[in-house]
Short mmCIF file of C-alpha atoms and ligand atoms in Angstrom, two decimals:
data_model
loop_
_atom_site.label_atom_id
_atom_site.label_comp_id
_atom_site.label_asym_id
_atom_site.label_seq_id
_atom_site.Cartn_x
_atom_site.Cartn_y
_atom_site.Cartn_z
CA UNK H 142 18.83 24.39 -108.72
CA UNK H 143 15.14 23.83 -109.35
CA UNK H 144 14.00 21.39 -111.99
CA UNK H 145 10.56 21.61 -113.23
CA UNK H 146 9.37 17.91 -113.89
CA UNK H 147 6.67 17.03 -116.86
CA UNK H 148 5.68 13.71 -117.86
CA UNK H 149 3.00 12.27 -119.84
CA UNK H 150 1.77 15.47 -121.61
CA UNK H 151 -0.01 13.28 -124.29
CA UNK H 152 -0.30 15.96 -126.86
CA UNK H 153 -2.46 17.70 -124.37
CA UNK H 154 -1.72 21.75 -125.26
CA UNK H 155 -4.30 23.18 -123.05
CA UNK H 156 -2.97 21.26 -119.95
CA UNK H 157 1.26 21.95 -120.91
CA UNK H 158 0.15 25.63 -121.12
CA UNK H 159 -1.56 25.65 -117.53
CA UNK H 160 0.81 23.79 -115.77
CA UNK H 161 3.56 26.18 -117.37
CA UNK H 162 1.70 29.38 -116.34
CA UNK H 163 1.12 28.01 -112.75
CA UNK H 164 4.44 26.51 -112.23
CA UNK H 165 6.83 27.73 -109.41
CA UNK H 166 10.09 29.44 -110.78
CA UNK H 167 12.68 27.16 -112.17
CA UNK H 168 16.10 26.71 -113.56
CA UNK H 169 15.39 23.80 -115.81
CA UNK H 170 12.70 21.27 -117.27
CA UNK H 171 13.38 17.65 -117.66
CA UNK H 172 10.47 15.66 -119.45
CA UNK H 173 9.93 12.09 -118.74
CA UNK H 174 8.51 10.90 -122.11
CA UNK H 175 4.80 10.27 -123.85
CA UNK H 176 4.96 13.90 -125.24
CA UNK H 177 2.49 12.58 -127.55
CA UNK H 178 -0.29 10.21 -127.79
CA UNK H 179 -4.08 10.63 -127.20
CA UNK H 180 -4.38 14.43 -127.38
CA UNK H 181 -5.00 16.41 -130.41
CA UNK H 182 -2.29 19.11 -130.60
CA UNK H 183 0.82 16.73 -131.02
CA UNK H 184 2.72 19.26 -133.10
CA UNK H 185 2.30 22.19 -130.97
CA UNK H 186 3.17 20.34 -128.09
CA UNK H 187 6.44 18.90 -129.40
CA UNK H 188 7.39 22.62 -130.35
CA UNK H 189 6.40 23.87 -127.06
CA UNK H 190 8.68 21.05 -124.98
CA UNK H 191 11.59 21.76 -127.47
CA UNK H 192 11.45 25.10 -126.59
CA UNK H 193 11.66 24.35 -123.00
CA UNK H 194 14.63 22.40 -122.53
CA UNK H 195 16.66 19.43 -124.17
CA UNK H 196 16.52 16.82 -121.22
CA UNK H 197 14.11 14.23 -122.40
CA UNK H 198 13.72 10.41 -121.76
CA UNK H 199 11.42 8.54 -124.46
CA UNK H 200 8.00 7.14 -123.61
CA UNK H 201 5.96 4.07 -125.00
CA UNK H 202 3.52 6.36 -126.83
CA UNK H 203 6.73 8.00 -128.41
CA UNK H 204 8.22 5.32 -129.65
CA UNK H 205 5.20 3.85 -131.16
CA UNK H 206 4.13 6.88 -132.96
CA UNK H 207 7.63 7.23 -134.76
CA UNK H 208 7.45 3.24 -135.33
CA UNK H 209 10.01 2.15 -133.23
CA UNK H 210 7.71 -0.40 -131.52
CA UNK H 211 4.63 -1.74 -132.96
CA UNK H 212 1.21 -1.15 -131.73
CA UNK H 213 0.36 -4.92 -130.52
CA UNK H 214 0.36 -3.91 -126.64
CA UNK H 215 -1.78 -0.88 -127.06
CA UNK H 216 -5.37 -0.81 -126.47
CA UNK H 217 -7.71 0.07 -129.30
CA UNK H 218 -8.03 3.73 -128.22
CA UNK H 219 -4.25 4.18 -127.65
CA UNK H 220 -3.67 2.42 -131.07
CA UNK H 221 -5.90 4.64 -132.92
CA UNK H 222 -4.55 7.65 -131.15
CA UNK H 223 -0.93 6.64 -132.10
CA UNK H 224 -1.97 6.19 -135.93
CA UNK H 225 -3.61 9.66 -135.99
CA UNK H 226 -0.71 11.22 -134.46
CA UNK H 227 1.55 9.56 -136.88
CA UNK H 228 -0.10 10.92 -139.89
CA UNK H 229 -0.52 14.40 -138.59
CA UNK H 230 3.14 14.67 -137.71
CA UNK H 231 5.87 16.08 -140.29
CA UNK H 232 8.93 13.97 -140.90
CA UNK H 233 10.89 16.35 -138.84
CA UNK H 234 9.04 15.62 -135.50
CA UNK H 235 8.96 11.93 -136.30
CA UNK H 236 12.56 12.05 -136.59
CA UNK H 237 12.77 14.12 -133.44
CA UNK H 238 10.62 11.53 -131.49
CA UNK H 239 13.03 8.84 -133.04
CA UNK H 240 15.94 10.59 -131.59
CA UNK H 241 14.52 10.72 -127.94
CA UNK H 242 17.09 8.95 -125.36
CA UNK H 243 15.96 5.58 -123.57
CA UNK H 244 16.02 6.28 -119.88
CA UNK H 245 17.11 5.90 -117.10
CA UNK H 246 19.32 9.12 -117.86
CA UNK H 247 20.80 11.33 -115.45
CA UNK H 248 22.01 15.25 -115.41
CA UNK H 249 25.70 16.08 -115.24
CA UNK H 250 26.46 17.00 -111.70
CA UNK H 251 23.48 15.30 -110.28
CA UNK H 252 24.63 11.62 -110.42
CA UNK H 253 22.37 10.28 -107.81
CA UNK H 254 19.32 11.21 -109.39
CA UNK H 255 18.07 9.63 -112.68
CA UNK H 256 14.99 10.03 -114.81
CA UNK H 257 13.05 7.25 -116.64
CA UNK H 258 9.55 6.85 -118.17
CA UNK H 259 8.54 3.42 -116.73
CA UNK H 260 10.99 1.62 -114.31
CA UNK H 261 14.81 1.94 -114.30
CA UNK H 262 14.83 -1.95 -114.54
CA UNK H 263 12.80 -1.63 -118.35
CA UNK H 264 11.60 1.78 -119.70
CA UNK H 265 8.30 0.23 -120.60
CA UNK H 266 7.55 -1.47 -117.18
CA UNK H 267 4.55 0.18 -115.00
CA UNK H 268 5.46 0.66 -111.49
CA UNK H 269 1.96 0.99 -109.69
CA UNK H 270 2.71 -0.65 -106.23
CA UNK H 271 5.11 -0.90 -103.55
CA UNK H 272 5.74 -4.52 -104.83
CA UNK H 273 6.71 -3.15 -108.11
CA UNK H 274 8.71 -0.59 -106.54
CA UNK H 275 10.97 -2.49 -104.21
CA UNK H 276 13.39 -3.99 -106.38
CA UNK H 277 14.18 -0.70 -108.36
CA UNK H 278 13.99 1.12 -105.33
CA UNK H 279 16.65 -1.09 -103.57
CA UNK H 280 18.98 -2.04 -106.35
CA UNK H 281 19.24 1.24 -108.58
CA UNK H 282 22.62 3.45 -108.26
CA UNK H 283 20.58 6.43 -107.97
CA UNK H 284 18.93 7.09 -104.46
CA UNK H 285 16.07 9.23 -106.24
CA UNK H 286 14.49 8.33 -109.34
CA UNK H 287 12.06 10.21 -111.36
CA UNK H 288 9.28 8.06 -113.26
CA UNK H 289 6.21 8.54 -115.29
CA UNK H 290 4.10 6.01 -117.27
CA UNK H 291 1.44 5.14 -114.68
CA UNK H 292 -0.18 8.68 -114.71
CA UNK H 293 -0.36 8.36 -110.70
CA UNK H 294 1.21 11.32 -108.81
CA UNK H 295 3.15 10.20 -105.80
CA UNK H 296 6.18 8.46 -104.15
CA UNK H 297 7.65 5.24 -103.01
CA UNK H 298 10.07 5.37 -100.67
CA UNK H 299 12.61 2.77 -98.30
CA UNK H 300 15.37 2.75 -96.37
CA UNK H 301 17.98 -0.19 -96.70
CA UNK H 302 17.24 -2.72 -94.39
CA UNK H 303 14.01 -0.49 -92.94
CA UNK H 304 10.86 0.10 -93.56
CA UNK H 305 9.14 1.17 -96.92
CA UNK H 306 6.18 3.78 -97.82
CA UNK H 307 3.74 4.59 -100.25
CA UNK H 308 2.58 8.34 -100.38
CA UNK H 309 0.05 10.31 -102.12
CA UNK H 310 0.20 14.39 -101.84
CA UNK H 311 -2.89 15.78 -100.03
CA UNK H 312 -4.89 18.81 -101.36
CA UNK H 313 -7.43 20.83 -99.92
CA UNK H 314 -9.43 21.82 -103.03
CA UNK H 315 -10.81 19.87 -106.24
CA UNK H 316 -10.43 22.82 -108.73
CA UNK H 317 -7.99 25.19 -107.57
CA UNK H 318 -3.96 25.33 -108.55
CA UNK H 319 -2.20 23.66 -105.60
CA UNK H 320 1.06 22.53 -104.29
CA UNK H 321 2.08 19.94 -101.91
CA UNK H 322 5.41 19.64 -100.35
CA UNK H 323 7.17 16.54 -99.63
CA UNK H 324 10.89 17.16 -97.95
CA UNK H 325 13.32 14.20 -98.76
CA UNK H 326 15.08 12.43 -95.72
CA UNK H 327 18.77 11.64 -95.47
CA UNK H 328 19.26 7.87 -96.06
CA UNK H 329 16.09 7.27 -97.86
CA UNK H 330 15.67 6.16 -101.40
CA UNK H 331 12.94 7.52 -103.51
CA UNK H 332 10.81 6.94 -106.42
CA UNK H 333 9.01 10.00 -107.52
CA UNK H 334 6.20 10.44 -110.01
CA UNK H 335 5.08 14.02 -111.13
CA UNK H 336 2.05 12.42 -112.03
CA UNK H 337 0.58 13.15 -115.87
CA UNK H 338 0.19 16.66 -117.43
CA UNK H 339 -2.08 15.74 -119.95
CA UNK H 340 -4.23 12.81 -118.68
CA UNK H 341 -3.97 11.96 -114.95
CA UNK H 342 -5.39 8.82 -113.90
CA UNK H 343 -5.65 9.18 -109.97
CA UNK H 344 -8.99 10.45 -109.67
CA UNK H 345 -7.92 14.24 -109.84
CA UNK H 346 -8.65 15.54 -112.97
CA UNK H 347 -6.34 18.59 -112.91
CA UNK H 348 -2.91 18.42 -114.61
CA UNK H 349 -0.05 16.86 -112.51
CA UNK H 350 3.73 17.69 -112.37
CA UNK H 351 6.26 18.27 -109.96
CA UNK H 352 9.19 20.59 -109.05
CA UNK H 353 12.82 19.35 -107.42
CA UNK H 354 14.82 21.66 -105.44
CA UNK H 355 17.98 19.99 -105.57
CA UNK H 356 19.47 22.11 -102.89
CA UNK H 357 16.76 22.09 -100.46
CA UNK H 358 15.99 18.37 -101.29
CA UNK H 359 12.20 18.96 -101.38
CA UNK H 360 9.79 17.68 -103.91
CA UNK H 361 6.70 19.92 -104.74
CA UNK H 362 3.84 18.06 -106.38
CA UNK H 363 1.52 20.63 -108.06
CA UNK H 364 -1.93 20.31 -109.58
CA UNK H 365 -3.32 22.76 -111.99
CA UNK H 366 -6.95 23.24 -113.54
CA UNK H 367 -7.14 23.60 -117.20
CA UNK H 368 -9.81 23.80 -120.13
CA UNK H 369 -10.68 20.17 -120.30
CA UNK H 370 -13.81 20.84 -122.32
CA UNK H 371 -11.72 22.30 -125.07
CA UNK H 372 -9.08 19.63 -125.05
CA UNK H 373 -11.77 16.73 -125.09
CA UNK H 374 -13.81 18.30 -127.88
CA UNK H 375 -10.65 18.69 -130.04
CA UNK H 376 -9.83 14.96 -129.26
CA UNK H 377 -13.40 13.77 -130.30
CA UNK H 378 -13.20 16.16 -133.31
CA UNK H 379 -10.01 14.41 -134.26
CA UNK H 380 -11.48 10.98 -133.65
CA UNK H 381 -14.23 11.69 -135.77
CA UNK H 382 -12.36 13.08 -138.74
CA UNK H 383 -9.89 9.64 -138.33
CA UNK H 384 -13.17 7.35 -138.55
CA UNK H 385 -14.65 8.84 -141.21
CA UNK H 386 -11.57 8.91 -143.39
CA UNK H 387 -10.70 5.17 -142.76
CA UNK H 388 -14.14 4.07 -142.92
CA UNK H 389 -14.59 5.54 -146.23
CA UNK H 390 -11.03 4.02 -147.34
CA UNK H 391 -12.51 0.80 -146.03
CA UNK H 392 -15.62 1.15 -148.05
CA UNK H 393 -13.88 2.16 -151.13
CA UNK H 394 -11.30 -0.35 -151.08
CA UNK H 395 -14.04 -3.06 -150.82
CA UNK H 396 -15.98 -1.34 -153.91
CA UNK H 397 -12.63 -1.78 -155.95
CA UNK H 398 -12.10 -5.32 -154.94
CA UNK H 399 -16.01 -6.17 -155.69
CA UNK H 400 -15.62 -4.56 -159.05
ZN1 ZN M 107 1.54 7.73 -120.68
#
């Protein structure tokens, strides 16, 4: 089976469409959460991903937007984006976000593989370094974990009682659609991050995702260019509209109270 692994789309429809267009052939789609937040197309992205498959785990932005958690751990930009998103989602989409399952989760028939947003120890934890990866790598019941949250494409691996390694896929260009194959070895445990579709943070602007061939035991890391300018302009327009409205609200509130 060939599984397309998407994570951290963050309401970026342009990036999502580009990924789906360039994605290698696959049998199913798995989504590691943060479907919403930051980008300007939350409803379009929710509709699109719901049409792709049913296997999801929830991300911290999904939880904050639908009110499962508050915004106190969010930076100001993420907080405003979450409030903007909440205002623009109909009840049906807020309910759908509320119903997303907590990770880690597994697929039937693929019990040695798990999927989570942050870490298998804690769905909100960031696995950035080998130090962070060591405990989940060695104590999880699954030998292969797909995770997101950091927006950094790559792998952590370790052999019980042996050596450990951090890997980042290598690419030849900075602007083309490209793939980088990563064959899994027997007896080695892995944490694999497909990277972020909508907001990469690894110094590579292209949308990131991955494909997992469960029979060949090969991960294919993928990057694809998309219309970044259009996505950015729509975010700026949404932020302007939000600020204008909320500044006006504050101002009229003040007038009412001064009166
Ligand atoms: Zn995220």
